Coordinates of C-alpha atoms in Angstrom, one line a residue:
M1 CA -38.5 5.6 -3.4
N2 CA -35.3 6.6 -5.1
S3 CA -36.1 10.2 -6.3
F4 CA -34.6 9.3 -9.6
L5 CA -37.5 6.9 -10.2
E6 CA -40.3 8.8 -8.6
G7 CA -43.2 10.5 -10.3
S8 CA -45.2 10.1 -13.5
G9 CA -42.5 11.7 -15.6
R10 CA -40.1 8.9 -14.7
A11 CA -42.5 6.2 -16.0
P12 CA -40.2 5.5 -19.1
A13 CA -37.3 4.9 -16.7
R14 CA -39.3 2.5 -14.6
A15 CA -40.6 0.8 -17.7
A16 CA -37.1 0.1 -18.9
L17 CA -36.0 -1.1 -15.5
R18 CA -38.9 -3.5 -15.3
A19 CA -37.3 -5.3 -18.3
T20 CA -34.3 -6.0 -16.1
G21 CA -36.5 -7.8 -13.5
L22 CA -37.1 -4.9 -11.1
S23 CA -40.6 -4.5 -9.6
T24 CA -42.7 -1.7 -8.1
E25 CA -41.5 -2.9 -4.7
D26 CA -37.9 -2.6 -5.8
F27 CA -38.4 1.0 -6.9
A28 CA -39.5 1.9 -3.4
K29 CA -36.2 0.8 -1.9
P30 CA -32.7 2.4 -1.8
V31 CA -30.8 1.5 -5.0
I32 CA -27.3 0.2 -4.2
G33 CA -24.7 -0.2 -6.9
V34 CA -22.5 -3.4 -6.6
A35 CA -19.6 -2.6 -8.8
H36 CA -16.8 -5.0 -9.7
S37 CA -14.1 -5.7 -12.3
W38 CA -14.8 -9.3 -13.2
I39 CA -12.7 -10.1 -16.3
G40 CA -11.4 -13.3 -17.8
T41 CA -7.9 -12.1 -18.5
M42 CA -6.4 -12.7 -15.0
P43 CA -7.0 -14.6 -11.8
C44 CA -7.1 -11.6 -9.6
N45 CA -10.8 -10.8 -10.1
L46 CA -12.2 -14.1 -11.1
N47 CA -14.4 -14.4 -8.0
H48 CA -16.0 -11.0 -8.5
R49 CA -19.3 -12.1 -10.0
R50 CA -19.7 -14.8 -7.4
L51 CA -18.9 -12.4 -4.6
A52 CA -21.3 -9.8 -6.1
E53 CA -24.1 -12.3 -5.6
S54 CA -23.3 -12.3 -1.9
V55 CA -23.1 -8.5 -1.7
M56 CA -26.5 -8.3 -3.4
A57 CA -28.0 -10.8 -1.1
G58 CA -26.9 -8.6 1.8
V59 CA -28.4 -5.6 0.2
R60 CA -31.7 -7.4 -0.2
T61 CA -31.7 -8.6 3.4
A62 CA -31.3 -5.0 4.6
G63 CA -34.2 -3.8 2.4
G64 CA -32.3 -2.4 -0.6
T65 CA -32.4 -2.9 -4.3
P66 CA -29.0 -4.0 -5.7
V67 CA -27.9 -3.3 -9.2
E68 CA -24.7 -4.9 -10.6
I69 CA -22.1 -2.8 -12.4
N70 CA -19.2 -4.2 -14.3
T71 CA -16.0 -2.4 -15.4
V72 CA -12.6 -3.4 -16.7
A73 CA -9.2 -4.2 -15.3
I74 CA -5.6 -4.6 -16.6
S75 CA -3.3 -7.3 -15.2
D76 CA 0.1 -5.9 -14.2
V77 CA 1.6 -9.4 -14.2
I78 CA 0.5 -10.3 -17.7
T79 CA 1.3 -6.9 -19.3
M80 CA 4.7 -6.6 -17.4
G81 CA 7.6 -5.8 -19.7
T82 CA 5.4 -5.3 -22.7
E83 CA 3.7 -2.3 -24.4
G84 CA 0.5 -3.4 -22.7
M85 CA 2.0 -2.3 -19.3
R86 CA 1.5 1.3 -20.5
T87 CA -2.3 0.7 -20.0
S88 CA -2.1 -0.3 -16.3
L89 CA -2.0 3.0 -14.6
V90 CA -4.3 4.5 -17.2
S91 CA -6.9 1.8 -16.2
R92 CA -7.1 3.4 -12.7
E93 CA -8.6 6.5 -14.3
V94 CA -10.8 4.6 -16.7
I95 CA -12.2 2.4 -13.9
A96 CA -12.8 5.3 -11.6
D97 CA -14.5 7.3 -14.4
S98 CA -16.7 4.4 -15.4
I99 CA -18.0 3.8 -11.8
E100 CA -18.5 7.5 -11.3
L101 CA -20.4 7.8 -14.5
V102 CA -22.8 5.0 -13.6
G103 CA -23.2 6.3 -10.0
K104 CA -24.1 9.8 -11.2
G105 CA -26.0 8.8 -14.3
H106 CA -28.2 6.4 -12.4
A107 CA -28.4 8.4 -9.1
L108 CA -27.3 5.5 -6.9
D109 CA -28.2 5.8 -3.2
G110 CA -25.2 3.7 -2.1
L111 CA -22.2 1.8 -3.6
I112 CA -20.2 -1.3 -2.7
T113 CA -17.2 -1.9 -4.9
L114 CA -15.4 -5.3 -5.1
V115 CA -11.7 -4.8 -5.9
G116 CA -8.9 -7.2 -6.6
C117 CA -5.9 -6.4 -8.8
D118 CA -3.7 -3.4 -8.2
K119 CA -5.4 -0.5 -10.0
T120 CA -9.0 -1.5 -9.1
I121 CA -8.4 -0.6 -5.5
P122 CA -7.3 3.1 -5.8
A123 CA -9.7 3.4 -8.8
A124 CA -12.6 2.4 -6.6
A125 CA -11.5 4.8 -3.9
L126 CA -11.4 7.7 -6.4
A127 CA -15.0 6.8 -7.5
H128 CA -16.3 6.7 -4.0
I129 CA -14.7 10.0 -3.2
R130 CA -16.2 11.7 -6.2
L131 CA -19.7 10.2 -5.7
N132 CA -19.6 10.9 -1.9
I133 CA -22.5 8.5 -1.2
P134 CA -22.6 5.8 1.5
G135 CA -20.4 2.9 0.5
A136 CA -17.6 0.5 1.2
I137 CA -14.7 -1.0 -0.7
I138 CA -14.3 -4.8 -0.4
Y139 CA -11.1 -6.6 -1.4
S140 CA -11.9 -9.9 -3.1
G141 CA -8.9 -11.6 -1.6
T142 CA -5.4 -12.9 -2.1
M143 CA -4.3 -16.0 -4.0
L144 CA -2.9 -18.9 -2.1
P145 CA 0.8 -19.3 -2.6
G146 CA 2.0 -22.1 -4.9
S147 CA 4.4 -24.9 -4.1
F148 CA 7.6 -25.6 -6.0
R149 CA 9.8 -28.5 -4.9
G150 CA 8.7 -28.2 -1.3
T151 CA 8.9 -24.4 -1.1
E152 CA 6.1 -21.9 -1.1
V153 CA 6.3 -19.6 -4.2
T154 CA 4.5 -16.6 -5.7
L155 CA 4.6 -14.8 -9.0
Q156 CA 7.7 -12.9 -7.7
D157 CA 9.6 -16.2 -7.8
V158 CA 8.6 -16.7 -11.5
F159 CA 9.8 -13.2 -12.5
E160 CA 13.1 -13.7 -10.7
A161 CA 13.5 -17.2 -12.2
V162 CA 13.5 -15.6 -15.7
G163 CA 16.8 -14.0 -14.8
R164 CA 18.1 -17.2 -13.2
N165 CA 17.2 -19.0 -16.4
A166 CA 19.0 -16.5 -18.6
S167 CA 22.1 -16.8 -16.5
G168 CA 22.1 -20.6 -16.7
E169 CA 21.4 -21.1 -13.0
L170 CA 17.9 -22.6 -13.7
D171 CA 17.2 -24.9 -16.6
D172 CA 14.1 -24.7 -18.9
T173 CA 12.5 -27.7 -17.2
A174 CA 12.6 -26.2 -13.8
L175 CA 11.3 -22.8 -15.1
D176 CA 8.4 -24.6 -16.7
E177 CA 7.7 -26.5 -13.5
L178 CA 7.8 -23.3 -11.5
E179 CA 5.5 -21.5 -14.0
R180 CA 2.9 -24.3 -13.6
S181 CA 3.1 -24.2 -9.8
A182 CA 3.2 -20.6 -8.8
C183 CA -0.5 -19.7 -9.2
P184 CA -2.8 -22.4 -7.8
G185 CA -6.1 -20.5 -8.2
E186 CA -8.0 -17.2 -8.2
G187 CA -7.0 -14.1 -6.2
A188 CA -4.4 -11.3 -6.3
C189 CA -0.7 -12.0 -5.9
A190 CA 0.0 -13.6 -2.6
G191 CA 2.8 -11.4 -1.3
N192 CA 2.5 -7.9 0.2
Y193 CA 2.6 -6.5 -3.2
T194 CA 0.6 -3.6 -4.5
A195 CA -2.9 -5.2 -4.3
N196 CA -2.5 -6.4 -0.7
T197 CA -0.7 -3.1 0.2
M198 CA -3.6 -1.0 -1.1
A199 CA -6.3 -3.3 0.4
M200 CA -4.6 -2.8 3.8
A201 CA -4.4 1.0 3.2
M202 CA -8.2 1.1 2.5
E203 CA -8.9 -0.4 5.9
F204 CA -6.5 1.9 7.8
M205 CA -8.0 4.8 5.9
G206 CA -11.5 3.8 6.9
L207 CA -13.1 3.1 3.5
S208 CA -13.1 -0.7 4.0
P209 CA -14.2 -2.6 7.1
F210 CA -11.3 -3.8 9.2
G211 CA -10.5 -7.5 8.6
S212 CA -12.4 -7.6 5.4
M213 CA -9.2 -8.1 3.4
D214 CA -8.0 -11.0 5.5
P215 CA -9.9 -14.1 4.0
P216 CA -8.2 -15.4 0.9
A217 CA -10.1 -15.3 -2.4
N218 CA -11.3 -18.8 -2.2
D219 CA -12.2 -18.7 1.6
P220 CA -15.8 -19.2 2.6
R221 CA -15.4 -16.3 5.1
K222 CA -15.2 -13.9 2.1
V223 CA -18.9 -14.6 1.4
E224 CA -19.9 -13.5 4.9
V225 CA -17.7 -10.3 4.5
C226 CA -19.6 -9.5 1.3
E227 CA -23.1 -10.2 2.7
N228 CA -22.3 -8.0 5.7
A229 CA -21.0 -5.2 3.5
G230 CA -24.1 -5.2 1.4
A231 CA -26.4 -5.0 4.4
H232 CA -24.3 -2.4 6.2
V233 CA -24.1 0.0 3.2
T234 CA -27.9 -0.3 2.7
R235 CA -28.5 0.7 6.3
L236 CA -26.1 3.6 5.9
V237 CA -28.4 5.3 3.3
G238 CA -29.8 8.4 4.7
G239 CA -27.5 8.4 7.7
G240 CA -24.9 10.8 6.3
L241 CA -21.8 8.6 6.7
V242 CA -20.1 9.2 3.4
P243 CA -16.4 9.3 2.3
G244 CA -16.3 13.1 2.8
K245 CA -17.0 12.5 6.5
I246 CA -14.5 9.7 6.9
L247 CA -11.4 11.0 5.0
T248 CA -9.2 13.4 6.9
E249 CA -5.4 14.1 7.2
D250 CA -5.4 11.6 10.0
S251 CA -7.0 8.9 8.0
F252 CA -4.4 9.3 5.3
R253 CA -1.6 9.1 7.8
N254 CA -3.1 6.0 9.3
A255 CA -3.1 4.4 5.8
I256 CA 0.5 5.3 5.3
T257 CA 1.4 4.0 8.7
G258 CA -0.3 0.6 8.2
A259 CA 1.3 0.2 4.8
V260 CA 4.9 1.1 5.7
A261 CA 4.7 -0.9 8.9
T262 CA 4.1 -4.0 6.7
G263 CA 6.8 -3.3 4.1
G264 CA 4.2 -2.3 1.5
S265 CA 4.6 -1.3 -2.2
T266 CA 5.9 2.0 -3.3
N267 CA 2.8 2.3 -5.5
L268 CA 1.1 3.4 -2.2
V269 CA 2.7 6.8 -2.7
L270 CA 1.3 7.4 -6.1
H271 CA -2.2 6.2 -5.3
L272 CA -2.6 8.0 -1.9
L273 CA -1.3 11.3 -3.4
A274 CA -4.0 10.9 -6.1
L275 CA -6.8 10.1 -3.6
A276 CA -5.8 13.0 -1.3
R277 CA -6.0 15.5 -4.2
E278 CA -9.3 14.1 -5.2
A279 CA -10.6 14.5 -1.7
G280 CA -9.2 18.0 -1.3
I281 CA -6.8 17.0 1.5
E282 CA -3.3 18.3 1.7
L283 CA -0.8 15.5 1.4
D284 CA 2.8 16.2 0.4
I285 CA 5.1 13.5 -0.8
E286 CA 7.4 14.3 2.2
E287 CA 4.7 13.0 4.5
F288 CA 5.5 9.4 3.4
D289 CA 9.1 9.8 4.5
D290 CA 8.0 11.4 7.8
V291 CA 5.6 8.6 8.7
S292 CA 8.0 5.9 7.5
T293 CA 10.8 7.4 9.7
R294 CA 8.8 7.0 12.9
T295 CA 7.1 3.7 12.0
P296 CA 9.0 0.4 12.4
V297 CA 8.3 -2.6 10.1
I298 CA 6.4 -5.1 12.3
A299 CA 5.3 -7.6 9.7
D300 CA 7.7 -10.1 7.9
L301 CA 5.9 -10.1 4.6
R302 CA 7.2 -10.8 1.1
P303 CA 8.9 -9.5 -1.0
S304 CA 11.3 -8.2 1.6
G305 CA 10.3 -10.7 4.2
S306 CA 9.3 -14.4 4.4
Y307 CA 5.5 -14.7 4.6
T308 CA 2.5 -14.1 2.4
A309 CA -0.8 -12.4 3.0
V310 CA -2.4 -15.8 3.8
D311 CA 0.1 -16.2 6.6
L312 CA -0.9 -12.7 7.9
D313 CA -4.5 -13.8 8.0
R314 CA -3.6 -16.9 10.0
A315 CA -1.5 -14.8 12.4
G316 CA -4.3 -12.4 13.3
G317 CA -4.8 -10.3 10.1
T318 CA -5.0 -6.6 9.7
R319 CA -6.6 -6.0 13.1
L320 CA -3.5 -7.5 14.7
V321 CA -1.3 -5.1 12.8
G322 CA -3.6 -2.2 13.7
S323 CA -3.7 -3.2 17.3
V324 CA 0.1 -3.3 17.6
L325 CA 0.5 0.1 16.0
N326 CA -2.3 1.6 18.0
N327 CA -1.0 0.4 21.3
A328 CA 2.3 2.0 20.5
G329 CA 0.6 5.4 19.8
L330 CA 1.4 5.3 16.1
L331 CA -2.2 5.7 14.8
A332 CA -4.9 8.4 15.2
D333 CA -7.3 6.0 16.9
N334 CA -10.2 8.4 16.8
A335 CA -10.4 8.4 13.0
L336 CA -13.8 7.4 11.7
T337 CA -14.3 4.2 9.6
V338 CA -17.0 3.0 7.3
T339 CA -18.5 0.9 10.1
G340 CA -19.3 4.1 12.1
R341 CA -16.8 3.1 14.7
S342 CA -13.4 4.6 15.3
L343 CA -10.2 2.9 14.1
G344 CA -9.3 2.3 17.8
E345 CA -12.6 0.5 18.4
E346 CA -12.1 -1.5 15.2
V347 CA -8.7 -2.9 16.2
S348 CA -9.4 -3.4 19.9
G349 CA -10.6 -7.0 19.4
A350 CA -7.4 -8.2 17.6
R351 CA -6.2 -11.7 18.2
S352 CA -2.7 -13.1 17.8
A353 CA -2.4 -16.7 16.9
A354 CA -0.4 -18.8 19.3
G355 CA 3.2 -19.1 18.1
Q356 CA 2.8 -16.8 15.1
S357 CA 6.0 -15.2 13.8
V358 CA 4.5 -12.9 11.1
V359 CA 3.8 -9.8 13.3
R360 CA 6.0 -8.5 16.1
T361 CA 5.6 -5.7 18.6
V362 CA 7.2 -2.3 17.9
D363 CA 10.0 -2.9 20.5
Q364 CA 11.2 -5.9 18.5
P365 CA 10.6 -4.9 14.9
F366 CA 12.0 -6.5 11.8
H367 CA 13.3 -3.0 10.8
E368 CA 13.6 0.1 12.9
T369 CA 11.9 2.3 10.3
G370 CA 9.3 1.9 7.7
G371 CA 9.7 0.6 4.2
I372 CA 9.4 3.8 2.1
R373 CA 11.8 6.7 1.7
I374 CA 11.5 9.9 -0.3
L375 CA 14.7 11.1 -2.0
K376 CA 15.3 14.5 -3.5
G377 CA 18.3 16.2 -5.1
D378 CA 19.4 17.6 -8.4
L379 CA 18.1 14.5 -10.2
A380 CA 14.7 14.6 -8.5
P381 CA 13.8 18.1 -7.4
R382 CA 10.2 17.0 -6.8
G383 CA 11.0 13.7 -5.3
A384 CA 11.7 10.1 -6.0
V385 CA 10.5 6.9 -4.1
V386 CA 12.5 3.9 -2.9
K387 CA 11.5 0.9 -0.8
V388 CA 14.3 0.7 1.8
S389 CA 13.0 -2.5 3.3
A390 CA 13.8 -4.2 -0.1
T391 CA 17.5 -3.4 0.0
S392 CA 20.5 -3.7 2.3
T393 CA 22.5 -1.0 0.4
P394 CA 22.1 2.4 2.1
Q395 CA 24.5 4.3 -0.2
F396 CA 25.5 3.7 -3.7
T397 CA 27.5 5.6 -6.3
G398 CA 27.8 4.2 -9.8
S399 CA 28.3 4.9 -13.4
A400 CA 25.1 5.6 -15.4
L401 CA 24.0 3.3 -18.1
V402 CA 21.1 5.2 -19.8
F403 CA 18.1 3.7 -21.7
D404 CA 15.2 5.6 -23.2
N405 CA 12.8 2.7 -22.7
E406 CA 12.4 -0.4 -20.6
E407 CA 12.8 -2.9 -23.5
D408 CA 16.4 -1.8 -24.3
A409 CA 17.3 -2.1 -20.6
M410 CA 15.8 -5.5 -20.3
F411 CA 17.7 -6.7 -23.3
A412 CA 21.0 -5.4 -21.9
V413 CA 20.4 -7.2 -18.6
Q414 CA 19.5 -10.5 -20.2
E415 CA 22.5 -10.3 -22.5
G416 CA 24.9 -9.8 -19.6
A417 CA 25.8 -6.3 -20.6
V418 CA 25.2 -4.8 -17.1
C419 CA 28.0 -5.2 -14.6
S420 CA 28.4 -4.5 -10.9
G421 CA 28.7 -0.9 -9.9
T422 CA 26.3 0.3 -12.6
V423 CA 23.3 2.6 -12.1
I424 CA 20.8 1.7 -14.8
V425 CA 18.7 4.7 -15.8
I426 CA 15.4 4.0 -17.6
R427 CA 13.6 7.3 -18.6
Y428 CA 10.8 8.5 -20.8
E429 CA 8.6 6.0 -18.9
G430 CA 6.8 8.5 -16.6
P431 CA 3.1 9.3 -16.5
R432 CA 3.2 11.5 -19.6
G433 CA 6.3 10.2 -21.4
G434 CA 5.4 6.5 -21.2
P435 CA 2.6 7.2 -21.3
G436 CA 1.3 5.4 -18.3
M437 CA 4.4 5.0 -16.0
R438 CA 5.2 1.4 -16.6
E439 CA 6.3 -0.9 -13.8
M440 CA 9.8 -2.4 -14.1
L441 CA 9.4 -5.7 -12.4
G442 CA 10.8 -7.6 -15.4
V443 CA 14.1 -5.7 -15.3
T444 CA 14.4 -5.6 -11.5
S445 CA 13.6 -9.3 -11.2
A446 CA 16.1 -10.2 -14.0
L447 CA 18.8 -8.3 -12.1
V448 CA 18.0 -10.2 -8.9
G449 CA 17.9 -13.5 -10.8
R450 CA 21.3 -12.8 -12.2
G451 CA 22.7 -12.1 -8.8
L452 CA 23.0 -8.3 -9.3
G453 CA 20.3 -7.3 -6.9
E454 CA 22.6 -5.5 -4.4
S455 CA 25.5 -4.6 -6.7
V456 CA 23.5 -2.7 -9.3
A457 CA 21.0 0.2 -8.8
L458 CA 18.2 1.3 -11.0
V459 CA 16.7 4.8 -11.4
T460 CA 13.6 5.6 -13.4
D461 CA 10.7 8.0 -13.9
G462 CA 8.6 4.9 -14.2
R463 CA 7.5 2.9 -11.2
F464 CA 8.0 -0.6 -9.6
S465 CA 5.8 -3.5 -8.7
G466 CA 5.2 -4.3 -5.1
A467 CA 7.3 -7.4 -5.7
T468 CA 10.5 -5.4 -6.5
R469 CA 13.6 -6.1 -4.5
G470 CA 17.0 -4.3 -4.6
L471 CA 18.1 -0.7 -4.7
M472 CA 15.5 0.6 -7.1
V473 CA 14.5 4.3 -7.2
G474 CA 11.3 5.2 -9.1
H475 CA 8.8 8.0 -9.5
V476 CA 11.6 10.4 -10.4
A477 CA 10.0 13.9 -10.8
P478 CA 10.0 15.9 -12.9
E479 CA 10.0 13.1 -15.5
A480 CA 12.2 13.1 -18.6
A481 CA 9.3 13.9 -21.0
V482 CA 8.8 17.3 -19.5
G483 CA 12.5 18.1 -19.3
G484 CA 13.3 16.8 -15.9
P485 CA 17.0 16.5 -15.0
I486 CA 16.9 12.7 -15.7
A487 CA 16.5 13.6 -19.3
M488 CA 20.0 15.2 -19.3
L489 CA 21.9 12.2 -18.2
V490 CA 24.4 10.4 -20.5
D491 CA 26.3 7.1 -20.1
G492 CA 29.1 7.4 -17.6
D493 CA 27.7 10.1 -15.4
L494 CA 28.3 9.3 -11.8
I495 CA 25.0 9.0 -9.8
T496 CA 24.7 8.8 -6.1
I497 CA 21.8 7.3 -4.2
D498 CA 22.0 8.0 -0.5
L499 CA 19.2 6.6 1.6
V500 CA 20.7 8.1 4.8
Q501 CA 20.8 11.7 3.5
R502 CA 17.7 11.0 1.3
E503 CA 19.5 12.2 -1.8
L504 CA 19.4 11.4 -5.5
S505 CA 22.1 13.3 -7.3
V506 CA 24.5 13.3 -10.3
R507 CA 28.1 14.5 -10.2
L508 CA 27.5 17.5 -12.5
T509 CA 27.6 21.2 -11.8
E510 CA 24.5 23.3 -12.2
S511 CA 26.0 24.9 -15.2
E512 CA 26.7 21.6 -16.9
L513 CA 23.1 20.5 -16.3
A514 CA 21.8 23.8 -17.6
T515 CA 24.0 23.5 -20.8
R516 CA 22.6 20.1 -21.5
A517 CA 19.1 21.3 -20.9
R518 CA 19.4 24.1 -23.5
S519 CA 20.2 21.5 -26.2
W520 CA 17.5 19.1 -25.1
N521 CA 14.5 18.6 -27.3
P522 CA 11.4 16.6 -26.1
P523 CA 10.9 13.4 -28.1
P524 CA 7.6 13.1 -29.9
P525 CA 4.9 11.4 -27.9
R526 CA 4.6 7.7 -28.4
Y527 CA 0.8 8.0 -28.7
T528 CA -1.2 10.9 -29.9
T529 CA -4.7 9.3 -30.2
G530 CA -6.9 6.9 -28.2
V531 CA -6.9 6.4 -24.5
L532 CA -3.0 6.4 -24.2
G533 CA -2.9 9.7 -26.1
K534 CA -5.5 11.2 -23.9
Y535 CA -3.7 10.1 -20.7
G536 CA -0.3 11.2 -21.9
S537 CA -1.6 14.7 -22.7
A538 CA -3.5 15.1 -19.4
A539 CA -1.5 13.2 -16.7
S540 CA 0.0 15.2 -13.8
C541 CA 3.4 14.8 -12.3
A542 CA 4.1 11.6 -10.3
S543 CA 4.5 13.8 -7.2
L544 CA 0.9 14.8 -7.6
G545 CA -0.4 11.2 -8.1
A546 CA -0.3 11.1 -11.9
I547 CA -4.0 12.0 -11.9
T548 CA -6.0 13.4 -14.8
T549 CA -8.5 15.5 -12.9
P550 CA -7.6 19.2 -13.1
L551 CA -7.8 20.8 -9.7
E552 CA -8.0 24.5 -9.0
G553 CA -4.9 26.1 -7.7
S554 CA -2.6 23.2 -8.4
S555 CA 0.4 23.1 -10.8
F556 CA -1.4 20.3 -12.4
R557 CA 1.0 19.0 -15.1
E558 CA 4.3 20.2 -13.6

C-alpha cells in the first residue's frame, strides 16, 4: 500500500478517495499520477484527456492505481504579438509548480506527464526533476501540415503571410484561405519549432522513451505509446530509476546534440539551462556553441528546411537521427534512459525508409555545423543566442532602430518604416523587463513576408519562436531592465553581428557606454501584482534559464 494511505490514522484520506471511485484494492497498489495540460484554448493539447485514458489503462494493466492530474497551458501562437504573450514563459513555472505540488501533496509513487505545446515540455521536466520519482514524459504529438493551393503549409506560413498581405503581395482572399487551411486538426505546430525540438530533446536526454514523439497527434500508434508508458512507469516503482539517476552532463549534451543536428529552436537554450540548474548539473551557455560547432545539421526540417515532423516520422523518426549521430561518435551512447537501457541500445534498431530525403549521414549534411550559436560582446556580456541555420548572413553591420516594446516595432515594420541595412532593437522584453520574455515571431515573420528577412537584422532581450527565420539575435543578457548594455542604445548606433567571430557589439567606446549608463534610470515595472508581477520580481537572467527557483551559490537574478 502507498504509505500515504496506510494505517488507521489515514482513514479520513481513504474515505475521501473512495468518493472518487477508488477501492480498498486500489489503495494497496502504487499510485501513479497521470498529468496533462488539456485545455480548450488551443489545438496542441486537445488529445490529452483521450491519451490520458490510454496511459491509465497501461497503469492498471501493470498493477497500479492511476490518478488524473490536470494543469494549464498557454498558446504561443494565439498570444503571439499581444500582451498575452508575456504569460507564455511564466506558464512554464506555473505548470511545473502545479505538478510538483500535487506530486508532493499526494505522495505519488510515480508520474507520467503528457505534454504538447511549447512550455508544457520543459515544465514537465522541471516537475519530474523536483519530485525525483519514477516517471516518463510523453509527447502528445505533432499536427499534420495543412494544404494551401497544392502546397503543404504550417502556422509559420500564416505568420509570414501577414507581412506579405501588408506589403500587397498577398490579397485578403488568399490570406483567409491560408488561415483556413494551415491547421487541419489537433497537435502541436508541424515544423521543427519549439514543441518538436523540446520533445526530441527529452528523448535524447533520457526522460522520454525513444520514438515516443514520432507518431502524430491523431495517429493510432500514439495510444500504444501511452499504454506502454503507463505500464512501464508502474513497473519502475521501487526499482530506483528516477530522474536523478538518469540526468548527467552527458545526457544534457546528448539533448543539445539531437536538437542542433535537426535545426531546432533557440528556446532549447533557455529551457535546458533551466533544467540543468534545477538538476544541479553544471551547464554553461557556451556549451551550446561548443556542441553546435562539432555537430552537423543532418535533418532538413522546417523552418530552415523543407520537411515537417510528420515527414521525419515517415523517414525513420528520432531513432534514425540518434543512430546517425551515434554511429558518428557524436553522442554519449552509454547515457541511461527511462527505459533502463542506454541511449546506444535505444537507437540501435533504427530504420531508414527507402528513398527518404529528410535525414542524411554526417558526411553529407545539410549544414556543416549545428543550428545554434552563442554570441558575446559589449552588447551581450553574458551571451545572446542566434539560430545560424535560419540565416544565410554570417556578418551584418547596420544602423540601430530602437524600440522599447514589441508593438512599436511591429507597427514600424507593417507601416514600411524599416529599410534594408537596419538593425531593429527590441528591448525591455526580457524575463524581468517584459516580464515574461515574449517571443517575436510576429515581427520576424512580418519582416520575412515583406522581403526583408536577409537585409534586416533584429536584436532583442526577448526571445524567438522556433519558426523564426532570418538574422535574429535573442536572449541578450544582461537584459535592458537590469541595466544591460542594450538599454544604452539609441537610434543610429552602429551594431555588428558577426556569426564567424561570435560577436555582438556596438561601435561605441567603453567610456561612451559608461556615460550613458550613468544617466540611465530603470523604467517602472509593467506589472507589480499578480502572476506577472511575481515572475518579474523573481526571474533570473536568460543566461541562467529565466527560472524562479533560487539556488544556493548562484548569482540568481544577475
